[in-house]
C-alpha positions as a LaTeX table, in Angstrom:
\begin{tabular}{lrrr}
\hline
Residue & $x$ (\AA) & $y$ (\AA) & $z$ (\AA) \\
\hline
Met1 & $-11.05$ & 31.92 & 38.30 \\
Ala2 & $-13.08$ & 28.75 & 38.15 \\
Phe3 & $-12.99$ & 28.81 & 34.35 \\
Leu4 & $-9.25$ & 28.01 & 34.17 \\
Pro5 & $-9.64$ & 24.21 & 34.45 \\
Thr6 & $-12.19$ & 24.21 & 31.64 \\
Leu7 & $-9.83$ & 26.25 & 29.45 \\
Ala8 & $-7.02$ & 23.83 & 30.21 \\
Leu9 & $-9.22$ & 20.89 & 29.28 \\
Arg10 & $-10.19$ & 22.59 & 26.03 \\
Ala11 & $-6.53$ & 23.23 & 25.24 \\
Leu12 & $-5.74$ & 19.56 & 25.84 \\
Asn13 & $-8.66$ & 18.44 & 23.69 \\
Thr14 & $-7.71$ & 20.78 & 20.83 \\
Thr15 & $-4.09$ & 19.60 & 20.50 \\
Lys16 & $-3.13$ & 19.11 & 16.89 \\
Pro17 & $-2.77$ & 15.40 & 16.01 \\
Leu18 & 0.66 & 14.26 & 14.90 \\
Leu19 & $-0.75$ & 12.66 & 11.73 \\
Pro20 & $-3.93$ & 13.66 & 9.92 \\
Pro21 & $-6.78$ & 11.14 & 10.37 \\
Lys22 & $-7.37$ & 8.84 & 7.44 \\
Leu23 & $-10.75$ & 8.55 & 5.79 \\
His24 & $-11.88$ & 4.95 & 6.13 \\
Ser25 & $-14.92$ & 2.73 & 5.75 \\
Gln26 & $-15.87$ & $-0.55$ & 7.40 \\
Lys27 & $-17.30$ & $-3.70$ & 5.85 \\
Val28 & $-18.38$ & $-7.07$ & 7.23 \\
Gly29 & $-17.48$ & $-10.22$ & 5.33 \\
Val30 & $-16.56$ & $-13.90$ & 5.54 \\
Val31 & $-13.01$ & $-15.26$ & 5.37 \\
Val32 & $-12.83$ & $-17.62$ & 2.38 \\
Ser33 & $-9.11$ & $-18.45$ & 2.46 \\
Ala34 & $-6.35$ & $-18.06$ & 5.06 \\
Gly35 & $-2.80$ & $-19.30$ & 5.51 \\
Leu36 & $-1.88$ & $-19.10$ & 1.83 \\
Met37 & 0.01 & $-15.82$ & 2.27 \\
Ala38 & 1.88 & $-14.53$ & 5.31 \\
Gly39 & $-0.14$ & $-11.87$ & 7.12 \\
Ala40 & $-3.01$ & $-11.75$ & 4.61 \\
Val41 & $-6.41$ & $-13.42$ & 4.09 \\
Lys42 & $-9.15$ & $-13.25$ & 1.48 \\
Val43 & $-12.50$ & $-11.89$ & 2.67 \\
Arg44 & $-15.73$ & $-12.07$ & 0.66 \\
Val45 & $-18.12$ & $-9.14$ & 1.18 \\
Ala46 & $-21.77$ & $-9.28$ & 0.09 \\
Glu47 & $-22.22$ & $-6.32$ & $-2.25$ \\
Arg48 & $-24.79$ & $-5.34$ & $-4.87$ \\
Ala49 & $-24.53$ & $-4.13$ & $-8.48$ \\
Trp50 & $-27.07$ & $-2.07$ & $-10.41$ \\
Asn51 & $-28.42$ & $-3.66$ & $-13.60$ \\
Lys52 & $-29.42$ & $-1.09$ & $-16.24$ \\
Lys53 & $-31.57$ & $-3.50$ & $-18.23$ \\
Phe54 & $-33.78$ & $-4.71$ & $-15.37$ \\
Arg55 & $-33.28$ & $-1.50$ & $-13.33$ \\
Lys56 & $-32.70$ & $-3.24$ & $-10.02$ \\
Tyr57 & $-29.86$ & $-4.38$ & $-7.76$ \\
Phe58 & $-28.47$ & $-7.92$ & $-7.97$ \\
Pro59 & $-26.04$ & $-9.68$ & $-5.59$ \\
Ala60 & $-22.41$ & $-9.14$ & $-6.64$ \\
Pro61 & $-20.02$ & $-10.44$ & $-3.93$ \\
His62 & $-16.51$ & $-9.00$ & $-4.00$ \\
Asn63 & $-13.29$ & $-10.55$ & $-2.65$ \\
Tyr64 & $-10.80$ & $-8.36$ & $-0.77$ \\
Leu65 & $-7.22$ & $-9.16$ & 0.18 \\
Val66 & $-7.05$ & $-8.10$ & 3.83 \\
Arg67 & $-4.11$ & $-7.68$ & 6.18 \\
Asp68 & $-4.08$ & $-10.04$ & 9.16 \\
Pro69 & $-0.99$ & $-9.00$ & 11.18 \\
Asn70 & $-1.18$ & $-11.69$ & 13.88 \\
Ser71 & $-2.56$ & $-14.53$ & 11.68 \\
Ser72 & $-5.59$ & $-14.91$ & 13.94 \\
Leu73 & $-8.22$ & $-15.78$ & 11.28 \\
Val74 & $-9.41$ & $-19.08$ & 9.83 \\
Pro75 & $-11.75$ & $-19.74$ & 6.87 \\
Gly76 & $-15.37$ & $-19.26$ & 7.89 \\
Asp77 & $-14.86$ & $-16.37$ & 10.33 \\
Val78 & $-17.18$ & $-13.39$ & 10.02 \\
Val79 & $-14.94$ & $-10.33$ & 10.40 \\
Arg80 & $-15.04$ & $-6.55$ & 10.20 \\
Ile81 & $-12.49$ & $-4.98$ & 7.86 \\
Thr82 & $-11.42$ & $-1.33$ & 7.69 \\
Ser83 & $-10.01$ & 0.54 & 4.72 \\
Gly84 & $-7.27$ & 3.17 & 4.77 \\
His85 & $-4.42$ & 0.83 & 5.80 \\
Arg86 & $-2.58$ & 0.15 & 2.56 \\
Thr87 & 0.38 & $-2.22$ & 2.86 \\
Ser88 & 0.82 & $-3.22$ & $-0.81$ \\
Lys89 & $-0.67$ & $-2.64$ & $-4.24$ \\
Arg90 & $-3.62$ & $-4.97$ & $-3.61$ \\
Ile91 & $-3.89$ & $-5.01$ & 0.20 \\
Arg92 & $-5.76$ & $-1.86$ & 1.29 \\
His93 & $-7.82$ & $-3.21$ & 4.22 \\
Val94 & $-7.04$ & $-4.59$ & 7.66 \\
Val95 & $-9.01$ & $-6.78$ & 10.07 \\
Thr96 & $-10.19$ & $-4.84$ & 13.13 \\
Ala97 & $-12.64$ & $-7.28$ & 14.78 \\
Ile98 & $-13.96$ & $-10.85$ & 14.64 \\
Val99 & $-17.75$ & $-10.64$ & 14.61 \\
Ala100 & $-18.46$ & $-14.40$ & 14.70 \\
Pro101 & $-15.61$ & $-16.94$ & 14.96 \\
Phe102 & $-15.72$ & $-20.28$ & 13.18 \\
Gly103 & $-14.33$ & $-23.29$ & 15.03 \\
Glu104 & $-11.75$ & $-22.31$ & 17.64 \\
Pro105 & $-12.92$ & $-19.53$ & 20.01 \\
Val106 & $-11.38$ & $-16.07$ & 19.91 \\
Glu107 & $-9.79$ & $-16.46$ & 23.37 \\
Asn108 & $-7.48$ & $-19.23$ & 22.08 \\
Arg109 & $-6.24$ & $-17.23$ & 19.07 \\
Pro110 & $-3.76$ & $-14.36$ & 18.69 \\
Lys111 & $-5.34$ & $-11.01$ & 19.44 \\
Val112 & $-6.75$ & $-8.91$ & 16.58 \\
Met113 & $-5.33$ & $-5.38$ & 16.53 \\
Thr114 & $-7.87$ & $-2.66$ & 17.32 \\
Gln115 & $-8.16$ & 0.69 & 15.54 \\
Glu116 & $-6.30$ & 2.45 & 18.38 \\
Glu117 & $-3.41$ & $-0.04$ & 18.19 \\
Leu118 & $-3.22$ & 0.40 & 14.42 \\
Asp119 & $-3.06$ & 4.18 & 14.83 \\
Glu120 & $-0.27$ & 3.83 & 17.40 \\
Glu121 & 1.64 & 1.54 & 15.05 \\
Arg122 & 1.19 & 4.06 & 12.25 \\
Val123 & 2.60 & 6.86 & 14.42 \\
Lys124 & 5.61 & 4.73 & 15.44 \\
Glu125 & 6.40 & 3.84 & 11.83 \\
Gln126 & 6.13 & 7.50 & 10.82 \\
Leu127 & 8.48 & 8.57 & 13.63 \\
Leu128 & 11.05 & 6.01 & 12.47 \\
Lys129 & 10.84 & 7.43 & 8.95 \\
Asp130 & 11.09 & 10.99 & 10.23 \\
Arg131 & 14.16 & 10.10 & 12.30 \\
Arg132 & 15.96 & 8.81 & 9.21 \\
Arg133 & 14.82 & 11.70 & 7.02 \\
Ser134 & 15.71 & 14.35 & 9.59 \\
Glu135 & 19.34 & 13.23 & 9.35 \\
Arg136 & 19.19 & 14.09 & 5.64 \\
Gly137 & 17.89 & 17.58 & 6.49 \\
Arg138 & 14.17 & 17.21 & 5.73 \\
Val139 & 12.45 & 20.13 & 7.46 \\
Val140 & 8.98 & 18.53 & 7.63 \\
Ser141 & 10.37 & 15.51 & 9.47 \\
Gln142 & 12.29 & 17.72 & 11.90 \\
Asn143 & 9.16 & 19.73 & 12.72 \\
Arg144 & 7.12 & 16.55 & 13.25 \\
Leu145 & 9.74 & 15.19 & 15.65 \\
Arg146 & 9.60 & 18.43 & 17.66 \\
Gln147 & 5.81 & 18.21 & 17.79 \\
Ala148 & 5.97 & 14.58 & 18.95 \\
Lys149 & 8.46 & 15.53 & 21.66 \\
Lys150 & 6.09 & 18.25 & 22.92 \\
Gln151 & 3.25 & 15.71 & 23.06 \\
Gly152 & 5.38 & 13.42 & 25.22 \\
Leu153 & 5.96 & 10.69 & 22.64 \\
Gln154 & 9.15 & 8.67 & 22.68 \\
Ile155 & 11.50 & 9.73 & 19.88 \\
Pro156 & 13.45 & 6.77 & 18.42 \\
Thr157 & 17.21 & 6.95 & 18.06 \\
Leu158 & 18.94 & 6.77 & 14.69 \\
Glu159 & 20.14 & 3.24 & 15.46 \\
Glu160 & 16.56 & 2.11 & 16.15 \\
Ala161 & 15.37 & 3.76 & 12.93 \\
Met162 & 18.04 & 2.03 & 10.83 \\
Arg163 & 17.31 & $-1.27$ & 12.58 \\
Gly164 & 13.63 & $-0.87$ & 11.64 \\
Met165 & 14.65 & $-0.29$ & 8.02 \\
Arg166 & 16.72 & $-3.47$ & 7.97 \\
Met167 & 13.85 & $-5.43$ & 9.53 \\
Tyr168 & 11.49 & $-4.06$ & 6.86 \\
Glu169 & 13.88 & $-5.13$ & 4.07 \\
Glu170 & 14.18 & $-8.62$ & 5.56 \\
Lys171 & 10.39 & $-8.84$ & 5.80 \\
Met172 & 10.03 & $-7.84$ & 2.14 \\
Lys173 & 12.58 & $-10.52$ & 1.19 \\
Glu174 & 10.55 & $-13.14$ & 3.08 \\
Leu175 & 7.41 & $-12.05$ & 1.21 \\
Gly176 & 9.31 & $-12.24$ & $-2.09$ \\
Val177 & 8.92 & $-8.55$ & $-2.97$ \\
Gly178 & 11.57 & $-7.29$ & $-5.41$ \\
Gln179 & 13.17 & $-10.71$ & $-5.91$ \\
Gly180 & 12.59 & $-10.90$ & $-9.67$ \\
Lys181 & 15.24 & $-10.84$ & $-12.37$ \\
Lys182 & 16.88 & $-7.59$ & $-13.41$ \\
Asp183 & 15.04 & $-7.61$ & $-16.72$ \\
Glu184 & 11.71 & $-8.07$ & $-14.94$ \\
Lys185 & 12.23 & $-5.25$ & $-12.44$ \\
His186 & 10.84 & $-1.82$ & $-13.17$ \\
Gln187 & 13.63 & 0.54 & $-14.24$ \\
Gly188 & 11.74 & 3.70 & $-13.35$ \\
Gln189 & 10.98 & 6.73 & $-15.46$ \\
Val190 & 14.49 & 6.88 & $-16.94$ \\
Gly191 & 14.21 & 3.27 & $-18.06$ \\
Gln192 & 10.86 & 3.98 & $-19.68$ \\
Gln193 & 12.31 & 6.98 & $-21.53$ \\
Met194 & 15.22 & 4.88 & $-22.76$ \\
Thr195 & 12.88 & 2.22 & $-24.11$ \\
Gln196 & 10.86 & 4.90 & $-25.91$ \\
Lys197 & 14.04 & 6.29 & $-27.47$ \\
Gln198 & 15.07 & 2.82 & $-28.56$ \\
Lys199 & 11.67 & 2.27 & $-30.13$ \\
Arg200 & 11.95 & 5.55 & $-32.02$ \\
Met201 & 15.42 & 4.66 & $-33.25$ \\
Glu202 & 14.19 & 1.26 & $-34.42$ \\
Glu203 & 11.30 & 2.88 & $-36.26$ \\
Arg204 & 13.70 & 5.30 & $-37.94$ \\
Lys205 & 15.97 & 2.43 & $-38.92$ \\
Lys206 & 13.02 & 0.62 & $-40.45$ \\
Thr207 & 12.02 & 3.66 & $-42.46$ \\
Lys208 & 15.60 & 4.13 & $-43.69$ \\
Glu209 & 15.82 & 0.49 & $-44.73$ \\
Glu210 & 12.51 & 0.80 & $-46.54$ \\
Gln211 & 13.76 & 3.91 & $-48.38$ \\
Lys212 & 16.93 & 2.11 & $-49.44$ \\
Ala213 & 14.89 & $-0.85$ & $-50.68$ \\
Glu214 & 12.61 & 1.45 & $-52.69$ \\
Glu215 & 15.63 & 3.18 & $-54.24$ \\
Lys216 & 17.08 & $-0.19$ & $-55.25$ \\
Val217 & 13.79 & $-1.18$ & $-56.87$ \\
Lys218 & 13.67 & 2.12 & $-58.80$ \\
Arg219 & 17.23 & 1.68 & $-60.03$ \\
Ala220 & 16.49 & $-1.86$ & $-61.14$ \\
Arg221 & 13.44 & $-0.66$ & $-63.07$ \\
Met222 & 15.44 & 2.13 & $-64.73$ \\
Gln223 & 18.07 & $-0.37$ & $-65.81$ \\
Thr224 & 15.50 & $-2.78$ & $-67.26$ \\
Glu225 & 13.71 & 0.03 & $-69.12$ \\
Ser226 & 16.94 & 1.33 & $-70.62$ \\
\hline
\end{tabular}
């Protein structure tokens, strides 16, 4: 029965991951601005664009807004960024390594989060969401919590999940997300439908007013002719 340990190892290696792996790509670029936005920097990546007229590639550098969780980058650093970590509409990359620091050495700066740490953070955030959603009866979240418990992961309590939600809302307030006026905020699909209805009603009113004006002109002509 010497094959039992190998079967056990295979079973451990073939355990289903809690979250599906994200497709991602890596790029190397230079930090061109930092400190202007909390937890984000601008990285310039050397890319190329195809020219149809001359039928050759020309340099076309592209700037990316990149997440820097620990604010460990300064302008001039050569860094490696990874896609697949969307935190806002424009921030879809995160810094995973400093290739060549500029100025202060890496040892004296806050640590850059590795890919494994980012995956762990992603799992923790998902478990907090699932804990809140399971209270509302979402079956997918309940099944994921059972799977995480079987894998030996720590399941957060409802109080911890709600505390995380409050911390997230406070963080969004600090970043200024959703602090616009009521008229500037997006009203959702219902609001869009209402505006379309209002536009249609206004167009109908215009056509009715035009018809009334044409009738008045016709009556005036009839009176002048008679």
